[in-house]
Short mmCIF file of C-alpha atoms in Angstrom, two decimals:
data_model
loop_
_atom_site.label_atom_id
_atom_site.label_comp_id
_atom_site.label_asym_id
_atom_site.label_seq_id
_atom_site.Cartn_x
_atom_site.Cartn_y
_atom_site.Cartn_z
CA MET A 1 -51.57 -74.90 7.52
CA PRO A 2 -53.26 -72.43 9.89
CA VAL A 3 -55.79 -69.89 8.64
CA ALA A 4 -56.93 -66.54 9.99
CA GLN A 5 -60.28 -64.85 9.43
CA VAL A 6 -59.18 -61.29 8.62
CA ASN A 7 -61.04 -58.35 7.05
CA GLY A 8 -63.84 -60.57 5.77
CA CYS A 9 -61.48 -63.12 4.19
CA ARG A 10 -59.89 -66.42 5.20
CA LEU A 11 -56.10 -66.04 4.85
CA ASN A 12 -53.70 -68.97 4.71
CA TYR A 13 -50.39 -68.41 6.53
CA VAL A 14 -47.40 -70.16 8.07
CA GLN A 15 -44.78 -69.05 10.59
CA MET A 16 -41.19 -70.20 11.09
CA GLU A 17 -38.63 -69.23 13.72
CA PRO A 18 -35.29 -70.51 15.03
CA GLN A 19 -35.18 -73.23 17.64
CA ASP A 20 -34.85 -71.80 21.14
CA ALA A 21 -35.91 -68.40 19.76
CA PRO A 22 -34.63 -65.61 22.02
CA GLU A 23 -37.00 -63.22 23.72
CA GLY A 24 -37.63 -60.11 21.65
CA LEU A 25 -37.09 -61.88 18.31
CA GLU A 26 -37.98 -59.49 15.47
CA ASP A 27 -40.68 -60.30 12.91
CA LEU A 28 -40.21 -60.53 9.14
CA ILE A 29 -43.25 -60.78 6.86
CA MET A 30 -42.79 -61.69 3.19
CA VAL A 31 -45.44 -60.51 0.72
CA HIS A 32 -45.60 -62.14 -2.71
CA GLY A 33 -46.85 -60.59 -5.95
CA LEU A 34 -49.72 -61.38 -8.30
CA ALA A 35 -50.27 -64.89 -9.67
CA THR A 36 -47.93 -66.45 -7.12
CA ASN A 37 -48.33 -67.53 -3.50
CA MET A 38 -46.32 -68.01 -0.32
CA ALA A 39 -44.28 -70.76 -2.03
CA PHE A 40 -42.50 -67.91 -3.85
CA TRP A 41 -40.61 -67.30 -0.59
CA TYR A 42 -40.90 -70.64 1.17
CA PHE A 43 -38.09 -72.76 -0.26
CA HIS A 44 -35.24 -70.30 -0.87
CA TYR A 45 -35.87 -67.54 1.65
CA ALA A 46 -37.76 -68.76 4.71
CA PRO A 47 -35.15 -71.35 5.81
CA VAL A 48 -32.41 -68.69 5.68
CA PHE A 49 -34.20 -65.77 7.27
CA SER A 50 -35.99 -67.85 9.93
CA GLN A 51 -32.58 -68.35 11.55
CA HIS A 52 -32.70 -64.69 12.59
CA PHE A 53 -36.37 -63.65 12.51
CA ARG A 54 -39.80 -65.02 13.22
CA VAL A 55 -40.88 -65.33 9.58
CA THR A 56 -44.51 -65.05 8.50
CA LEU A 57 -45.60 -66.08 5.01
CA PHE A 58 -49.17 -65.80 3.76
CA ASP A 59 -51.21 -66.08 0.58
CA LEU A 60 -52.78 -62.86 -0.61
CA ARG A 61 -56.56 -62.83 -0.95
CA GLY A 62 -57.53 -64.92 -3.98
CA HIS A 63 -54.10 -66.57 -4.21
CA GLY A 64 -52.74 -69.90 -3.05
CA ARG A 65 -55.02 -71.37 -0.40
CA SER A 66 -56.47 -68.09 0.79
CA GLU A 67 -60.13 -67.44 0.10
CA MET A 68 -61.12 -66.09 -3.32
CA THR A 69 -63.75 -63.50 -2.43
CA GLU A 70 -65.97 -61.78 -4.97
CA SER A 71 -64.29 -58.41 -4.31
CA GLY A 72 -61.81 -56.74 -1.99
CA TYR A 73 -58.72 -56.67 -4.24
CA THR A 74 -57.91 -52.96 -4.19
CA PRO A 75 -54.41 -52.31 -2.81
CA PRO A 76 -55.75 -50.43 0.26
CA ASN A 77 -58.02 -53.35 1.10
CA LEU A 78 -55.20 -55.87 0.62
CA ALA A 79 -53.12 -53.63 2.90
CA ASN A 80 -55.85 -53.93 5.52
CA ASP A 81 -55.59 -57.71 5.09
CA LEU A 82 -51.88 -57.47 5.93
CA LEU A 83 -52.39 -55.20 8.95
CA GLY A 84 -55.28 -57.36 10.13
CA LEU A 85 -53.13 -60.49 9.92
CA MET A 86 -50.48 -58.71 11.99
CA ASP A 87 -53.16 -57.94 14.59
CA HIS A 88 -54.37 -61.55 14.55
CA LEU A 89 -50.82 -62.83 15.14
CA GLY A 90 -49.96 -60.21 17.74
CA ILE A 91 -47.24 -58.62 15.60
CA LYS A 92 -46.88 -54.98 16.59
CA LYS A 93 -44.02 -54.16 14.21
CA ALA A 94 -42.32 -56.07 11.40
CA HIS A 95 -39.72 -55.94 8.67
CA LEU A 96 -41.31 -56.45 5.23
CA LEU A 97 -39.76 -58.24 2.25
CA THR A 98 -41.92 -57.78 -0.84
CA HIS A 99 -41.97 -58.54 -4.55
CA SER A 100 -43.87 -56.77 -7.32
CA TYR A 101 -47.51 -56.13 -6.32
CA GLY A 102 -46.67 -57.24 -2.80
CA GLY A 103 -44.72 -53.99 -2.59
CA VAL A 104 -47.79 -51.98 -3.63
CA VAL A 105 -49.79 -53.69 -0.87
CA SER A 106 -47.03 -53.12 1.69
CA LEU A 107 -46.55 -49.46 0.77
CA ASN A 108 -50.25 -48.88 1.30
CA ALA A 109 -49.99 -50.54 4.71
CA ALA A 110 -46.92 -48.42 5.49
CA CYS A 111 -48.75 -45.19 4.62
CA MET A 112 -51.66 -46.25 6.84
CA ALA A 113 -49.52 -47.31 9.81
CA PRO A 114 -45.83 -46.34 9.37
CA GLU A 115 -45.14 -47.01 13.06
CA ARG A 116 -45.71 -50.72 12.42
CA ILE A 117 -42.97 -51.07 9.80
CA ALA A 118 -39.40 -51.71 10.97
CA SER A 119 -37.94 -51.73 7.45
CA LEU A 120 -39.07 -52.40 3.90
CA VAL A 121 -37.44 -54.21 0.97
CA LEU A 122 -39.07 -53.60 -2.42
CA ALA A 123 -38.09 -56.08 -5.11
CA ASP A 124 -39.20 -54.79 -8.53
CA THR A 125 -42.34 -52.96 -7.42
CA HIS A 126 -44.15 -50.74 -9.93
CA ILE A 127 -46.49 -47.98 -8.70
CA ALA A 128 -49.06 -45.91 -10.55
CA ALA A 129 -47.54 -42.58 -9.55
CA ALA A 130 -44.62 -43.49 -11.80
CA ARG A 131 -46.62 -45.50 -14.32
CA HIS A 132 -48.71 -42.55 -15.46
CA GLU A 133 -45.90 -40.00 -15.80
CA ARG A 134 -43.96 -41.44 -18.72
CA GLN A 135 -43.56 -44.57 -20.78
CA TRP A 136 -40.97 -47.19 -20.09
CA GLU A 137 -37.74 -46.62 -22.00
CA ALA A 138 -37.44 -50.21 -23.17
CA GLY A 139 -34.26 -49.88 -25.23
CA GLN A 140 -32.93 -52.81 -27.25
CA PHE A 141 -34.21 -55.36 -24.74
CA GLY A 142 -37.74 -54.01 -25.11
CA ALA A 143 -37.48 -53.99 -28.91
CA ASP A 144 -36.35 -57.62 -28.90
CA MET A 145 -39.13 -58.60 -26.52
CA GLN A 146 -41.78 -56.84 -28.60
CA LYS A 147 -40.55 -58.82 -31.60
CA VAL A 148 -41.04 -62.07 -29.66
CA LEU A 149 -44.60 -61.05 -28.77
CA ASP A 150 -45.40 -60.17 -32.37
CA GLU A 151 -43.90 -63.39 -33.72
CA HIS A 152 -46.10 -65.46 -31.40
CA GLN A 153 -49.18 -63.34 -32.12
CA ILE A 154 -49.45 -62.16 -28.53
CA LYS A 155 -51.24 -58.87 -29.03
CA LEU A 156 -49.61 -56.81 -26.29
CA ASP A 157 -47.60 -53.61 -26.29
CA LEU A 158 -44.66 -53.31 -23.87
CA ARG A 159 -45.47 -49.60 -23.52
CA ASP A 160 -48.87 -50.45 -22.01
CA PRO A 161 -48.70 -49.45 -18.31
CA TYR A 162 -50.54 -52.66 -17.41
CA PHE A 163 -48.44 -54.87 -19.67
CA GLY A 164 -47.30 -57.15 -16.84
CA TYR A 165 -50.81 -58.02 -15.66
CA LYS A 166 -52.05 -58.61 -19.21
CA LEU A 167 -49.04 -60.77 -20.06
CA LEU A 168 -49.79 -63.02 -17.08
CA THR A 169 -53.31 -63.55 -18.39
CA GLU A 170 -52.19 -64.24 -21.96
CA VAL A 171 -49.56 -66.75 -20.86
CA ALA A 172 -51.98 -68.41 -18.44
CA HIS A 173 -54.23 -69.14 -21.42
CA LEU A 174 -51.26 -70.55 -23.37
CA GLN A 175 -50.36 -72.78 -20.45
CA LEU A 176 -53.90 -74.13 -20.09
CA ARG A 177 -54.08 -74.83 -23.85
CA SER A 178 -50.78 -76.76 -23.52
CA GLU A 179 -49.14 -74.39 -26.00
CA THR A 180 -45.44 -73.63 -25.71
CA VAL A 181 -44.54 -70.49 -23.81
CA PRO A 182 -41.77 -68.68 -25.75
CA ALA A 183 -38.42 -69.18 -24.02
CA ALA A 184 -37.77 -65.43 -24.06
CA LEU A 185 -40.91 -64.87 -21.95
CA GLN A 186 -40.45 -67.65 -19.43
CA GLU A 187 -38.50 -65.63 -16.86
CA MET A 188 -41.14 -62.89 -17.06
CA VAL A 189 -43.98 -65.31 -16.26
CA SER A 190 -42.22 -67.85 -14.06
CA PRO A 191 -45.29 -68.62 -11.86
CA PHE A 192 -46.79 -70.51 -14.80
CA ILE A 193 -43.67 -72.49 -15.65
CA GLY A 194 -42.86 -75.75 -13.90
CA LYS A 195 -44.59 -78.47 -11.91
CA TYR A 196 -47.52 -76.39 -10.64
CA GLY A 197 -47.88 -74.11 -13.66
CA ASN A 198 -51.31 -75.33 -14.78
CA ARG A 199 -52.76 -75.06 -11.29
CA THR A 200 -51.45 -71.51 -10.90
CA ALA A 201 -52.63 -70.50 -14.38
CA SER A 202 -56.10 -71.92 -13.73
CA GLN A 203 -56.40 -70.03 -10.45
CA TRP A 204 -55.27 -66.78 -12.06
CA ILE A 205 -57.83 -67.08 -14.89
CA ARG A 206 -60.57 -67.83 -12.36
CA LEU A 207 -59.54 -64.79 -10.31
CA MET A 208 -59.67 -62.58 -13.41
CA ASP A 209 -62.94 -63.99 -14.78
CA GLN A 210 -65.04 -64.68 -11.68
CA THR A 211 -64.21 -61.79 -9.35
CA SER A 212 -63.76 -58.03 -9.55
CA ALA A 213 -59.98 -58.44 -9.19
CA SER A 214 -59.23 -57.45 -12.78
CA GLU A 215 -60.79 -54.01 -12.36
CA GLU A 216 -59.58 -53.49 -8.81
CA LEU A 217 -55.97 -54.57 -9.36
CA MET A 218 -55.59 -52.44 -12.50
CA GLY A 219 -57.19 -49.34 -11.00
CA ASP A 220 -55.73 -46.63 -8.79
CA ASP A 221 -53.22 -48.22 -6.41
CA GLY A 222 -53.76 -45.51 -3.78
CA LEU A 223 -50.12 -44.39 -3.61
CA ARG A 224 -48.99 -40.76 -3.94
CA LEU A 225 -45.39 -39.59 -4.06
CA ASP A 226 -46.02 -36.89 -1.44
CA GLU A 227 -47.26 -39.57 0.97
CA LEU A 228 -44.36 -41.89 0.19
CA ARG A 229 -41.91 -39.08 1.04
CA LYS A 230 -43.15 -39.19 4.63
CA LEU A 231 -41.88 -42.76 5.14
CA LYS A 232 -38.71 -42.54 7.22
CA PHE A 233 -38.00 -46.15 8.21
CA PRO A 234 -35.12 -47.97 6.40
CA ILE A 235 -35.94 -48.87 2.80
CA MET A 236 -34.08 -50.83 0.14
CA ALA A 237 -35.34 -50.94 -3.45
CA MET A 238 -33.92 -53.51 -5.90
CA TYR A 239 -34.79 -53.44 -9.61
CA GLY A 240 -33.84 -55.63 -12.56
CA ASP A 241 -32.19 -54.08 -15.60
CA HIS A 242 -34.70 -55.76 -17.93
CA SER A 243 -37.87 -54.99 -16.01
CA GLN A 244 -40.59 -52.53 -16.86
CA ALA A 245 -40.77 -51.75 -13.15
CA ARG A 246 -37.41 -49.97 -13.23
CA LEU A 247 -39.33 -46.84 -14.26
CA THR A 248 -40.67 -46.71 -10.71
CA GLY A 249 -37.17 -47.12 -9.31
CA LYS A 250 -35.96 -44.06 -11.19
CA ASP A 251 -38.75 -41.94 -9.73
CA LEU A 252 -38.22 -43.24 -6.21
CA LEU A 253 -34.59 -42.07 -6.30
CA ASP A 254 -35.96 -38.55 -5.87
CA VAL A 255 -38.51 -39.56 -3.22
CA TRP A 256 -36.39 -41.28 -0.57
CA GLY A 257 -33.08 -39.63 0.13
CA HIS A 258 -32.39 -42.13 2.90
CA ALA A 259 -33.15 -45.30 0.91
CA VAL A 260 -30.74 -47.83 -0.60
CA PHE A 261 -31.16 -48.49 -4.33
CA ARG A 262 -29.67 -51.66 -5.80
CA ARG A 263 -29.45 -52.72 -9.44
CA VAL A 264 -29.81 -56.39 -10.41
CA ARG A 265 -27.55 -56.65 -13.42
CA ASP A 266 -29.36 -58.15 -16.44
CA GLY A 267 -32.20 -59.19 -14.13
CA GLY A 268 -35.83 -59.54 -15.12
CA HIS A 269 -38.98 -58.99 -13.10
CA PHE A 270 -38.82 -62.36 -11.37
CA PHE A 271 -35.17 -62.14 -10.33
CA PRO A 272 -36.09 -63.11 -6.71
CA SER A 273 -37.17 -66.47 -8.10
CA SER A 274 -34.46 -67.00 -10.72
CA ARG A 275 -31.55 -65.50 -8.72
CA PRO A 276 -32.46 -65.82 -5.03
CA GLN A 277 -28.92 -65.60 -3.68
CA GLU A 278 -28.61 -62.01 -4.91
CA LEU A 279 -31.70 -60.88 -3.03
CA ILE A 280 -30.81 -62.92 0.06
CA SER A 281 -27.36 -61.34 0.10
CA GLY A 282 -28.77 -57.86 -0.51
CA CYS A 283 -31.31 -58.18 2.32
CA SER A 284 -28.75 -59.55 4.78
CA ARG A 285 -26.33 -56.72 4.03
CA PHE A 286 -29.11 -54.13 4.17
CA TRP A 287 -30.39 -55.29 7.56
CA ALA A 288 -26.80 -55.40 8.84
CA GLY A 289 -26.34 -51.73 7.86
CA GLU A 290 -23.61 -52.40 5.30
CA PHE A 291 -25.18 -50.19 2.64
CA GLN A 292 -25.56 -47.15 4.89
CA ALA A 293 -21.98 -45.96 4.32
CA ARG A 294 -22.09 -42.86 2.16
CA HIS A 295 -20.21 -42.84 -1.14
CA LEU A 296 -18.29 -39.58 -1.47
CA PRO A 297 -18.35 -37.95 -4.90
CA ARG A 298 -15.12 -37.30 -6.71
CA THR A 299 -13.82 -33.76 -7.01
CA GLY A 300 -16.10 -31.75 -9.26
CA GLU A 301 -18.97 -34.27 -9.15
CA SER A 302 -22.41 -33.39 -7.83
CA GLU A 303 -23.80 -35.56 -5.07
CA ARG A 304 -26.77 -37.54 -6.35
CA LYS A 305 -28.62 -40.77 -5.71
CA PHE A 306 -28.32 -43.63 -8.16
CA PHE A 307 -28.63 -47.40 -8.35
CA ARG A 308 -25.60 -49.32 -7.17
CA SER A 309 -24.44 -52.88 -7.67
CA ASP A 310 -21.40 -54.83 -6.59
CA ARG A 311 -18.35 -53.77 -8.57
CA VAL A 312 -17.16 -57.34 -9.03
CA PHE A 313 -19.65 -59.71 -10.61
CA GLN A 314 -19.88 -62.97 -12.51
CA ALA A 315 -21.38 -63.37 -15.98
CA GLY A 316 -21.28 -66.88 -17.35
CA ASP A 317 -17.96 -68.49 -16.45
CA ALA A 318 -16.01 -65.22 -16.26
CA TRP A 319 -15.62 -62.40 -13.74
CA TYR A 320 -15.79 -58.67 -14.42
CA PHE A 321 -15.73 -55.39 -12.54
CA THR A 322 -17.19 -51.97 -13.16
CA THR A 323 -15.90 -48.44 -12.68
CA ARG A 324 -17.59 -45.08 -13.01
CA GLU A 325 -16.04 -44.77 -16.44
CA HIS A 326 -16.62 -48.33 -17.72
CA ALA A 327 -19.71 -50.53 -17.40
CA ARG A 328 -17.75 -53.78 -17.68
CA VAL A 329 -14.03 -54.52 -17.45
CA GLY A 330 -12.73 -58.04 -18.00
CA PRO A 331 -12.97 -60.92 -18.34
CA ALA A 332 -10.98 -62.38 -15.46
CA ALA A 333 -10.65 -66.06 -14.61
CA SER A 334 -11.70 -65.67 -10.99
CA ARG A 335 -13.18 -63.24 -8.49
CA ALA A 336 -9.76 -62.84 -6.86
CA GLU A 337 -8.17 -61.86 -10.18
CA ALA A 338 -10.95 -59.34 -10.93
CA GLU A 339 -10.62 -57.85 -7.44
CA GLN A 340 -6.84 -57.55 -7.85
CA VAL A 341 -7.16 -55.70 -11.15
CA LEU A 342 -9.87 -53.46 -9.67
CA ALA A 343 -7.62 -52.63 -6.69
CA SER A 344 -4.83 -51.64 -9.05
CA PHE A 345 -7.24 -49.45 -11.01
CA ILE A 346 -8.48 -47.70 -7.85
CA ALA A 347 -4.90 -47.12 -6.68
CA ALA A 348 -4.01 -45.55 -10.02
CA VAL A 349 -7.07 -43.26 -9.89
CA SER A 350 -6.22 -42.22 -6.33
CA THR A 351 -2.64 -41.39 -7.32
CA GLU A 352 -3.89 -39.35 -10.26
CA GLN A 353 -6.34 -37.51 -7.98
CA LEU A 354 -3.62 -36.68 -5.45
CA SER A 355 -1.37 -35.36 -8.21
CA ALA A 356 -4.16 -33.16 -9.54
CA ASP A 357 -4.90 -31.80 -6.06
CA SER A 358 -1.22 -30.97 -5.45
CA LEU A 359 -1.12 -28.84 -8.61
CA GLN A 360 -4.08 -26.69 -7.54
#
C-alpha cells in the first residue's frame, strides 16, 4: 500500500474510486477510531461508497501500518495529519465519515479549516466538552455492565469519563493472556475479537506503554462548544442507545440546529462494525438530502431537536413500529404488516386532530 510522509510521520493509506470515474468526482475520507485501523472501513464500506466517491482510507498515527512515533498523538496534531494527507493527495475538500475518536480528530480539522469539509458524519463520537459537564446516565444497561465488570474483576467504573480507553487496555491484556473476554463486553471491544485480535491488542499495548499516546489521547481534546457552533456544513450524528458516547450526542443537539441526529436502536459503541448496513443506509440517505425535511410539531408541541430513528424496525425475527406515544408497537410478521398497521394508526391520529381543530 502507498505511504505518505506527513507532519513528521509516515502514514499508510489506500484510495478507491469507480471505474471510468467522472470528472469532478467528490472525495470521501473515512477516519477510524482508537485501537482499530483502516480495515474498520475497508470491507463493508469502501466497496459501496467507492461507487460514488473517490474514497480515501488511512491508518491513524501509531495504528495499523502507519508509523508509531514517540509523540504527536494530541487530537490537534492528528488533525494536522489528516489535513496534511489531504494536501499530499491534492484533496481540496472532502466529505468525512468518522467513528469514535476519528470524530474528535475530524472535528479538530474542521475547526482549523472548515472550508475543506463538504460534510461530516459522526458515528458515536465522545468529546471532552460534554464529558466534563455531567456523568453518563447509564440506566439499567450500565448497571448490568458494571456487574459484568465486577464479576470478572475488571476494576473499572462506567462513570469514569475515560472508561472506553481504559477498557480497551484491560481487554487487550486479557486477549494477550489468552483469557476469555466476557461475552457482554465483546461488542464494546470488537477490535480485539476475531482473527487479528492478538495483533491489534499487542499494538495497542505497545502504543500505550512505549509512547506518550496515553497522556496525549486522554488529555484535552481541543474542542469547545462555542467553536463547534461555527461549523455550518452538513452534519449527521449517529449514536447507539447503549453507548457512553450518547452523552455527547445530547449536548450536540443544542449546538447544531442544522444537523441530523440519528439513534441506533439498542446499538453499542461499535455499531458501525456490528451493524454496517444501518450506517451505510444512514449515510446514503443523509448525502441524498432525505433527512433534511423538517418534521412539523403537533398542535401544542414545542419545536425541538431530538434523535430520530426509522419508525419501522426489526428486532429478532419480528417487526415493530414506534409512535410519539409508544416506544415499540408490535410484533408484526413482516415489514409490510408493520407499515400497514402504522399507516392505520397515523390515519386515526390525523382524523382525531382534524376533529379537534374543527371544534376550536
